[in-house]
Coordinates of C-alpha atoms and ligand atoms in Angstrom, one line a residue:
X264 CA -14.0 8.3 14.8
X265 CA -12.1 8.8 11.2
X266 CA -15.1 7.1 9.3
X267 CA -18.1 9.2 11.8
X268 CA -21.1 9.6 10.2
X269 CA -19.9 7.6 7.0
X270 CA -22.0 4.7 5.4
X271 CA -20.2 2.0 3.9
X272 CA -22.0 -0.5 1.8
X273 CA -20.1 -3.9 2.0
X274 CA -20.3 -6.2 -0.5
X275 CA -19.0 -9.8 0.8
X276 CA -18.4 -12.1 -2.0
X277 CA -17.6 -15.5 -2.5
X278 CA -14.2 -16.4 -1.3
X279 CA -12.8 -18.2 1.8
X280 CA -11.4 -14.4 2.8
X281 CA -14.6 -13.8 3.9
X282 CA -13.8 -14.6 7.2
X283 CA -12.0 -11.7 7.4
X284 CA -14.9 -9.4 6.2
X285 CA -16.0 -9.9 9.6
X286 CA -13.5 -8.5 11.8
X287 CA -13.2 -5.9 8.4
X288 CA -17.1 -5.1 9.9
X289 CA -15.9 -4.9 13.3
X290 CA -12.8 -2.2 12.3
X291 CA -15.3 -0.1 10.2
X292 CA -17.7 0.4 12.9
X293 CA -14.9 0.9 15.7
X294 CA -14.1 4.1 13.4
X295 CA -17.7 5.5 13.5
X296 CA -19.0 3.7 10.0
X297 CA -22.1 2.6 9.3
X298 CA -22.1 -0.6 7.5
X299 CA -24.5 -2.2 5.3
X300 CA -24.0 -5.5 4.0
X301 CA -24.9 -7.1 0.9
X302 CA -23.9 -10.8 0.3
X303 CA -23.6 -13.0 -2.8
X304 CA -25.2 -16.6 -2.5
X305 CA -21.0 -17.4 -3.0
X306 CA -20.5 -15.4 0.0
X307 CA -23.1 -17.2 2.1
X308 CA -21.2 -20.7 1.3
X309 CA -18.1 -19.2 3.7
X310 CA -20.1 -17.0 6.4
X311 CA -23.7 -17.1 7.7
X312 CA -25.7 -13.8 7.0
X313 CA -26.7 -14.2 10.8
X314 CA -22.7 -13.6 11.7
X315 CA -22.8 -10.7 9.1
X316 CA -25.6 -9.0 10.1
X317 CA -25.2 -9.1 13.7
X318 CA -21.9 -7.7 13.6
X319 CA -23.1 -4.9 11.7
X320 CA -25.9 -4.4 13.3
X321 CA -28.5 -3.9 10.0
X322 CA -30.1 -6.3 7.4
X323 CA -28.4 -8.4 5.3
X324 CA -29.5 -7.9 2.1
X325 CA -28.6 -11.2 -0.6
X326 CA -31.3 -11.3 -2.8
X327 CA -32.3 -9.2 -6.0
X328 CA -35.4 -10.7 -6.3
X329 CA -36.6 -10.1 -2.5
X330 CA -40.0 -8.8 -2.5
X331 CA -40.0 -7.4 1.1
X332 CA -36.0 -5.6 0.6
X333 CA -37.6 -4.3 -2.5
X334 CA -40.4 -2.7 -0.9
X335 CA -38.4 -1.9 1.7
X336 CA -35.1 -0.4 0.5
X337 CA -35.3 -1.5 -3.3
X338 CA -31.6 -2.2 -5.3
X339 CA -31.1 1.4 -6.4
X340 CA -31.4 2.7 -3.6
X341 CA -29.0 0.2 -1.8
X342 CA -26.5 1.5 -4.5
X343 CA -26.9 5.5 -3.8
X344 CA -28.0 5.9 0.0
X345 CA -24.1 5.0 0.8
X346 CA -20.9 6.8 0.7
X347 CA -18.7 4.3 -0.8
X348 CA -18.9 0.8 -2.0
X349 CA -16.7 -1.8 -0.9
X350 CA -16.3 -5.2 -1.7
X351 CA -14.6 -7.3 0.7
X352 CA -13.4 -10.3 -0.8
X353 CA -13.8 -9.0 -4.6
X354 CA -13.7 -12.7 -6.1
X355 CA -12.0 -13.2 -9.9
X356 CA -15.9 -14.0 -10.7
X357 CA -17.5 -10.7 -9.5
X358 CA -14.9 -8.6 -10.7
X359 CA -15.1 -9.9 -14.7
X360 CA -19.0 -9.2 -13.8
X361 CA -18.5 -6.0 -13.0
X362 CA -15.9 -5.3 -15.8
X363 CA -18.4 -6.2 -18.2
X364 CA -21.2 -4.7 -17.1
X365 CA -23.2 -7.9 -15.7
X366 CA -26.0 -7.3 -13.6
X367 CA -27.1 -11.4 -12.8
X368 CA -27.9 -10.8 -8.8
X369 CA -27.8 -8.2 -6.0
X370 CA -24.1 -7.5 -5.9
X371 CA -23.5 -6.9 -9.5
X372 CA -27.3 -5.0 -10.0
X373 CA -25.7 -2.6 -7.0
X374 CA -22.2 -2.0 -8.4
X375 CA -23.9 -1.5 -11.9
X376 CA -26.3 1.4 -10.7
X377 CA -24.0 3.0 -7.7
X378 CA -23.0 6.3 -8.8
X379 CA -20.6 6.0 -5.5
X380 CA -17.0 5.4 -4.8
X381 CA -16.5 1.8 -5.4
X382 CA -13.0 0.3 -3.7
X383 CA -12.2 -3.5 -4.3
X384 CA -10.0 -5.8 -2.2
X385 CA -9.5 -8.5 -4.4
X386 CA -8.9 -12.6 -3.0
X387 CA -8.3 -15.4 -5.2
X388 CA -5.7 -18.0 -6.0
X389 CA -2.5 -16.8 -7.4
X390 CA -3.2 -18.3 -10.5
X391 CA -6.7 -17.0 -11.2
X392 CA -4.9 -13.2 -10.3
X393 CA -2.4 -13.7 -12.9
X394 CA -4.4 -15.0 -15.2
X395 CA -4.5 -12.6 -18.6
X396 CA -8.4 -12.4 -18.3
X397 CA -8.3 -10.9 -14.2
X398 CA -5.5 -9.2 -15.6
X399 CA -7.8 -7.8 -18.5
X400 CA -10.8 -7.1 -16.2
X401 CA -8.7 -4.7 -13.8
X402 CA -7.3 -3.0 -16.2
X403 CA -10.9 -1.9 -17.4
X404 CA -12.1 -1.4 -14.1
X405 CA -9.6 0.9 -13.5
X406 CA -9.7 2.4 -16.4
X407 CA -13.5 2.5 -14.9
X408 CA -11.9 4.5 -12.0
X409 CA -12.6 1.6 -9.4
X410 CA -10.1 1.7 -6.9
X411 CA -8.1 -1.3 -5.2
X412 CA -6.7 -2.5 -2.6
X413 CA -4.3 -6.0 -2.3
X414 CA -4.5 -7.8 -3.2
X415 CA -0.9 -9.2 -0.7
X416 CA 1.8 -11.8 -1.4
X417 CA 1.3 -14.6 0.9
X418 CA 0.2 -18.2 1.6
X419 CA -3.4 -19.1 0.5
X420 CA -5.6 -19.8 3.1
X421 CA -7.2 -23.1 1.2
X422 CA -4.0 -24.1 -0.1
X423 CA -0.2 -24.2 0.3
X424 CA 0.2 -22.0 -2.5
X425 CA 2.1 -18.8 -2.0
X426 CA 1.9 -15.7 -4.3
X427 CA 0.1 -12.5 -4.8
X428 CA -3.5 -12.9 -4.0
X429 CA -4.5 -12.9 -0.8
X430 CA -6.9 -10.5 0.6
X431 CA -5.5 -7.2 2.1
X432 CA -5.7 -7.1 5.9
X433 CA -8.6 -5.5 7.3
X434 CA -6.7 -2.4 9.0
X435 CA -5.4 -1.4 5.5
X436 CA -8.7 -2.2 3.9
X437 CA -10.2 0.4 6.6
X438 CA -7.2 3.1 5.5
X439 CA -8.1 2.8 2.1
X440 CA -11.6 3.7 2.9
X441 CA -10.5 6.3 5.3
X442 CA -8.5 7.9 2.3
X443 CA -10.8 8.3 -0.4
X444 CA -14.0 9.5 2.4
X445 CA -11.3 12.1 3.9
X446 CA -12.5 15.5 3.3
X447 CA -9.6 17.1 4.8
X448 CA -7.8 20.0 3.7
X449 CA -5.6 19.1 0.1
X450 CA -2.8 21.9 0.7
X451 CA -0.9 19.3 -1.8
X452 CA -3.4 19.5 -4.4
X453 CA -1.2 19.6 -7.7
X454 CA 2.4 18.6 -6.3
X455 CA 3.5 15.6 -7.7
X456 CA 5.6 13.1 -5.2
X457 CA 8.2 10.5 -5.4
X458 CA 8.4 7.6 -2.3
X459 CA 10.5 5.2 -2.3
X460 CA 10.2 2.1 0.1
X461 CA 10.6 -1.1 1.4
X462 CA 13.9 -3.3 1.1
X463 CA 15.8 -4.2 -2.8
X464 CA 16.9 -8.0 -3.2
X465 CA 20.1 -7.9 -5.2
X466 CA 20.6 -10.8 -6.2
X467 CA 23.6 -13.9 -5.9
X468 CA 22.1 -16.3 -8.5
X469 CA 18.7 -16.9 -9.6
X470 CA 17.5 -18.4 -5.9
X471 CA 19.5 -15.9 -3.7
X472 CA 19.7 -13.0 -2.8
X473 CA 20.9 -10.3 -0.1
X474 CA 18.3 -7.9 1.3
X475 CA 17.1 -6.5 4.9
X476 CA 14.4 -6.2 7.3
X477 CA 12.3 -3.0 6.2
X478 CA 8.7 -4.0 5.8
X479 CA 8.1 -0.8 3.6
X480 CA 5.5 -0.1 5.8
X481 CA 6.8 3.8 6.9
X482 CA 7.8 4.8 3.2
X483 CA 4.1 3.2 2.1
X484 CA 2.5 5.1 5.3
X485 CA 4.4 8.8 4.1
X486 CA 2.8 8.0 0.5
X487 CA -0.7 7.5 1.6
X488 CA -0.3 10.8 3.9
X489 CA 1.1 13.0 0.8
X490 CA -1.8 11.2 -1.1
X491 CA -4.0 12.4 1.5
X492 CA -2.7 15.4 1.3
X493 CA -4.0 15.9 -2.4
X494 CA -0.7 15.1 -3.7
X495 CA -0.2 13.4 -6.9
X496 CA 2.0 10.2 -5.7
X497 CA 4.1 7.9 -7.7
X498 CA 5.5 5.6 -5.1
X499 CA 8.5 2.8 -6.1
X500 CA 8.3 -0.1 -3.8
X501 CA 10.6 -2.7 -3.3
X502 CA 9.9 -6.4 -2.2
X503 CA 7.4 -6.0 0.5
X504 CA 4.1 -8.6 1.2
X505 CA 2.1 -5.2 2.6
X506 CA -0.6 -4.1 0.4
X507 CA -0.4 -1.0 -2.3
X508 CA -1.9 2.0 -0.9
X509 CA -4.7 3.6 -2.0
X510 CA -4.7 6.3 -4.5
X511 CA -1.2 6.2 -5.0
X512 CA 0.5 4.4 -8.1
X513 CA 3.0 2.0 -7.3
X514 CA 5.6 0.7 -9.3
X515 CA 7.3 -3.0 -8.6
X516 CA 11.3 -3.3 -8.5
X517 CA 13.3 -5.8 -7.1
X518 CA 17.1 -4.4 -7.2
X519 CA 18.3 -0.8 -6.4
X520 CA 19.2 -0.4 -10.1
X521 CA 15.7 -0.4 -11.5
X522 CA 14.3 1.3 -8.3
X523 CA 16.9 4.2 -9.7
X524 CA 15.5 3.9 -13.1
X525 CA 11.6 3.9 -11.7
X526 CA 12.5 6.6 -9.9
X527 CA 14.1 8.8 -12.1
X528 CA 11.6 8.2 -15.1
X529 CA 8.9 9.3 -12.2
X530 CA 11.1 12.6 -12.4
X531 CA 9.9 16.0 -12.6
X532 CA 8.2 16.1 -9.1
X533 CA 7.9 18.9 -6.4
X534 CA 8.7 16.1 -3.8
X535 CA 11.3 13.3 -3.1
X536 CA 10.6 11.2 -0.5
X537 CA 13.5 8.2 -0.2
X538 CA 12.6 5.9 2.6
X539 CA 13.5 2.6 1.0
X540 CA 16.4 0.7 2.6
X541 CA 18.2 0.6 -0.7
X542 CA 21.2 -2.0 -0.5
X543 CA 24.5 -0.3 -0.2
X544 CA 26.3 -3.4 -2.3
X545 CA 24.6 -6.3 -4.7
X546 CA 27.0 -8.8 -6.0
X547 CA 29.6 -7.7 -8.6
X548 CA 28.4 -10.2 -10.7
X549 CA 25.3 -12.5 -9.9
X550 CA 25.3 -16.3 -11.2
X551 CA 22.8 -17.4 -14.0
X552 CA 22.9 -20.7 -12.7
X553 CA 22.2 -21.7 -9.3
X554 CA 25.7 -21.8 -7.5
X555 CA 26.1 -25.6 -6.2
X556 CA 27.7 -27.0 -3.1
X557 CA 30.5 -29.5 -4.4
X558 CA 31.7 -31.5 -1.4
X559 CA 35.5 -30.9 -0.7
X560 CA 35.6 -27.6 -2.4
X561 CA 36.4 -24.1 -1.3
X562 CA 33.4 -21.7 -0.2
X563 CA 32.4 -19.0 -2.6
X564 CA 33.5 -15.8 -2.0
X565 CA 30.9 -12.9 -2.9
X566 CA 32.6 -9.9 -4.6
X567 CA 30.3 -7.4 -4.3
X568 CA 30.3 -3.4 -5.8
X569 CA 28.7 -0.2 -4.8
X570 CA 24.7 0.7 -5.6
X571 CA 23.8 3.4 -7.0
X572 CA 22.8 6.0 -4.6
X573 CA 18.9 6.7 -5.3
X574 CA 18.8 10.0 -2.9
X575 CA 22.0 11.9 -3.9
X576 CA 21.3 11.2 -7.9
X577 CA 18.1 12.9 -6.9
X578 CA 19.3 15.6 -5.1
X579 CA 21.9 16.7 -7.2
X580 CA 19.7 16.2 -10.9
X581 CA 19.1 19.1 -13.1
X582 CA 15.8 18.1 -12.9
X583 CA 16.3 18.4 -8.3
X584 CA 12.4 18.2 -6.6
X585 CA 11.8 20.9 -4.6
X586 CA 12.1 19.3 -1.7
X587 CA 14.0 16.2 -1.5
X588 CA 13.6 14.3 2.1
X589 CA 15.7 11.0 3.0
X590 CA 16.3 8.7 5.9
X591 CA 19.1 7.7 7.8
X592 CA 18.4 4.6 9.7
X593 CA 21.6 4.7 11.8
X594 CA 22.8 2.3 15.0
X595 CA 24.9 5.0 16.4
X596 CA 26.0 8.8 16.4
X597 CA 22.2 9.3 15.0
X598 CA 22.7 12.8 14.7
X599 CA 26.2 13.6 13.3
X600 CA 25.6 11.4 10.9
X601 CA 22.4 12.5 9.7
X602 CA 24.2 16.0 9.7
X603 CA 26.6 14.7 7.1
X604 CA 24.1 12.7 5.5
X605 CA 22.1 15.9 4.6
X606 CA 25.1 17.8 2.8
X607 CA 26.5 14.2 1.2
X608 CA 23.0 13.6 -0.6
X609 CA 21.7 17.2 -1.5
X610 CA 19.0 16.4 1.4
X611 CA 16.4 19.3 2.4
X612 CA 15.4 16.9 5.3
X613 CA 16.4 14.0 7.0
X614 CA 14.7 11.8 8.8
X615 CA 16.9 10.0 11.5
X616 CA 16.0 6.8 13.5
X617 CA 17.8 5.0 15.9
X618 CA 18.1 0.7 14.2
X619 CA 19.9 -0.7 17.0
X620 CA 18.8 -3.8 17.7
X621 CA 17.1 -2.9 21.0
X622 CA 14.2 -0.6 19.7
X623 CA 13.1 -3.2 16.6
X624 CA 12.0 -0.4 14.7
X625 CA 13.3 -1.7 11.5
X626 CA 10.1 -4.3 10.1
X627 CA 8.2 -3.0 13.4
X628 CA 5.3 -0.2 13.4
X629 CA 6.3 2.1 15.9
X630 CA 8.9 4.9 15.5
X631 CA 11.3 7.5 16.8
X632 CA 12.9 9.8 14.6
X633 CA 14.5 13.4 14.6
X634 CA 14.3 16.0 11.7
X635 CA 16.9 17.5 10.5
X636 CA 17.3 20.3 8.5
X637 CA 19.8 22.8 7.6
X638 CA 17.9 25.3 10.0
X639 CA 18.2 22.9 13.0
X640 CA 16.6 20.2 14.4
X641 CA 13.0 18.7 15.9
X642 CA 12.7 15.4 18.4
X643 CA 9.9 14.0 18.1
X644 CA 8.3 11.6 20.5
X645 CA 7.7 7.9 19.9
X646 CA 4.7 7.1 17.9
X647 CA 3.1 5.1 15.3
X648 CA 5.0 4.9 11.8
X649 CA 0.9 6.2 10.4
X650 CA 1.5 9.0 12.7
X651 CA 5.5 9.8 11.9
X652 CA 3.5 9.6 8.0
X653 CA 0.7 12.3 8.7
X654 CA 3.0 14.8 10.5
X655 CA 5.8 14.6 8.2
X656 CA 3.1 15.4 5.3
X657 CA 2.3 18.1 7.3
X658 CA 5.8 18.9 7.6
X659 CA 6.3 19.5 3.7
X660 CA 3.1 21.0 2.7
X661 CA 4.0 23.7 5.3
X662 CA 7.8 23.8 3.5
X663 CA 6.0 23.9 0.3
X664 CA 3.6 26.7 1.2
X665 CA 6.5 29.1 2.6
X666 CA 8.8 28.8 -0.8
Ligands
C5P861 O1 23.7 6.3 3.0 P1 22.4 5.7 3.7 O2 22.1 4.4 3.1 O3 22.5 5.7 5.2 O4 21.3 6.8 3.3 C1 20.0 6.6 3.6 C2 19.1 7.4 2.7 O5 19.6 7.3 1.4 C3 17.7 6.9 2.7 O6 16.9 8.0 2.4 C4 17.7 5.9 1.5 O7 16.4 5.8 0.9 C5 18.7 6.6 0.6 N1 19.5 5.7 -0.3 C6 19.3 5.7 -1.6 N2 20.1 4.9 -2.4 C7 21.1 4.1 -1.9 C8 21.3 4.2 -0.5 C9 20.5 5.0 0.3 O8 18.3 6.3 -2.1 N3 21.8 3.4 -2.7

């Protein structure tokens, strides 16, 4: 029961993700929450209110001009007698309300007058996302100090269009809530943190490229933990189509070269964190032009050349974290190599899993790694990649504290 006790104030608003707002309910309330809902007349277009507020188990409150909720609960209160304000699709509309201070129904009057937490999960069409007046409007409400989740690459529900703007899932929605309620201790509070995660796509003309199977989603898990954690996180993700955790700040790179350069202009830090599955090679020198097929001739041959290696510039800088942590994702001799690893790369840590095929770790959600450290080494059991996350958090707050 993460979110016991908690109350939640949903805002659904107009957008065929709403569908997911109601398993979104469902998640919240498994974890304890209390969850009121507020829906736009948008909102009401894609889900019935009956749905909603049976599956939360309160009143549905949609209109500002409602005599009885008035009386009854009345708009300001709506917007204070919560502990955090989610909206769950955050249309393009509602959010260039709210970044201009627009207060033309329930939803928009609420998120005007809450002095609350406010976390959006944004769902639109890729274009409307990109477009320079969303991009305007999330700047300011950042700037506003309204959080976000998603929104995730993908394929539009109402279309065949594919790009960034599909609503988050509703598990990560529920972390991102679970993050910013969590009153936990914040032994991190003032360490600043570099993750990097997820695959790089080097690429072999302007339509190809090599990468691999990491979904990003331990390196993004160990972020949200040290962010948990109170620490200050700047994590560099590669290609993924998971969402951008909460509380962290992400920055976007395709090839291991600018991951280097993200990383190392994220540099001084107290903590290195190198989870991404950086490409050992990318191609010597990638195409400008689509390579062509010509019938009768040879097959290209890829010449490829060495990556630059993220963890060891790290760990041998002048400017060397405090503690710098990698992986080693490894199919055999796990432990030997890992051994060699931590000398090779300037390593404090590293954090070994076994690849081979069998276990599917690699893009999966479960894990099974060993720690080592020059001081020896700890097994631990099989567990969720969340859980391998929290504990190795734990893990370097309790380095940090004995320094
Ligand atoms: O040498 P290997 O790829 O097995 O090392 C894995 C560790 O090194 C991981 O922590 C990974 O993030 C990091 N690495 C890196 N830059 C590379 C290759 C690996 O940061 N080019």
């Amino acid at each position: 029961m993460t979110l016991g006790g908690k109350r939640i104030l949903l805002i659904i608003s107009g957008g065929i993700a709403a569908y997911k707002s109601l398993d979104l309910i469902r998640r919240l309330r498994d974890r304890g929450a209390a969850v009121r809902p507020v829906m736009t007349s948008g909102a009401q277009e894609f889900v019935t209110s009956l749905a909603v507020g049976a599956l939360a188990a309160d009143h549905v409150f949609t209109d500002l001009f409602s005599r009885q909720d008035e009386q009854d609960v009345g708009h300001i209160r709506l917007a204070r007698d919560c502990d955090l304000v989610l909206i769950a699709p955050a249309t393009a509309d509602l959010l260039a309300k709210m970044a201009n201070g627009l207060a033309d129904d329930l939803a928009s009057t609420v998120l005007l007058a809450t002095d609350r937490p406010v976390v959006a999960a944004p769902a639109m069409n890729p274009r409307m996302w990109a477009h320079p007046a969303t991009r305007r409007n999330i700047e300011f409400l950042r700037r506003d100090g309204i959080r976000f989740v998603g929104p995730m690459a993908g394929e539009m529900a109402e279309s065949r269009e594919a790009g960034l703007g599909r609503m988050a899932e509703p598990l990560d929605i529920v972390a991102a809530v679970e993050t910013l309620l969590d009153e936990g201790p914040k032994p991190l509070l003032g360490r600043k943190a570099i993750v990097t995660s997820g695959p790089t796509h080097e690429p072999i003309d302007p339509v190809r490229y090599i990468a691999n199977r990491s979904s990003g989603r331990q390196g993004h898990a160990i972020a949200a933990a040290l962010a948990a954690l109170g620490a200050d996180v700047t994590l560099v993700s590669g290609p993924v189509t998971i969402a951008d955790p909460v509380g962290v700040r992400t920055l976007h790179v395709e090839r291991a070269d600018e991951m280097r350069d993200a990383v190392l202009s994220a540099l001084p830090a107290d903590i290195a964190v190198m989870v991404a599955a950086v490409a050992d090679w990318r191609v010597a020198s990638a195409a400008d032009q689509k390579i062509k097929k010509h019938p009768g001739e040879s097959i290209p041959t890829l010449a490829l050349t060495e990556n630059p290696d993220i963890l060891r510039t790290v760990g041998h800088h002048t400017l060397r974290p405090k503690l710098v942590v990698g992986f080693a994702a490894e199919t055999e001799h796990v432990e030997s190599n890992a051994r060699a690893k931590l000398e090779r790369k300037g390593a404090d840590l590293i954090v070994a899993n076994d690849v081979s095929s069998a276990t599917g770790i690699m893009g999966g959600t479960r894990n099974t790694v060993k720690i080592i450290g020059h001081d020896g080494i700890e097994q631990w059991p099989e567990m969720d990649k969340n859980e391998v996350a929290t504990r190795l958090a734990s893990l370097i707050a309790d380095r940090l504290r004995q320094e």
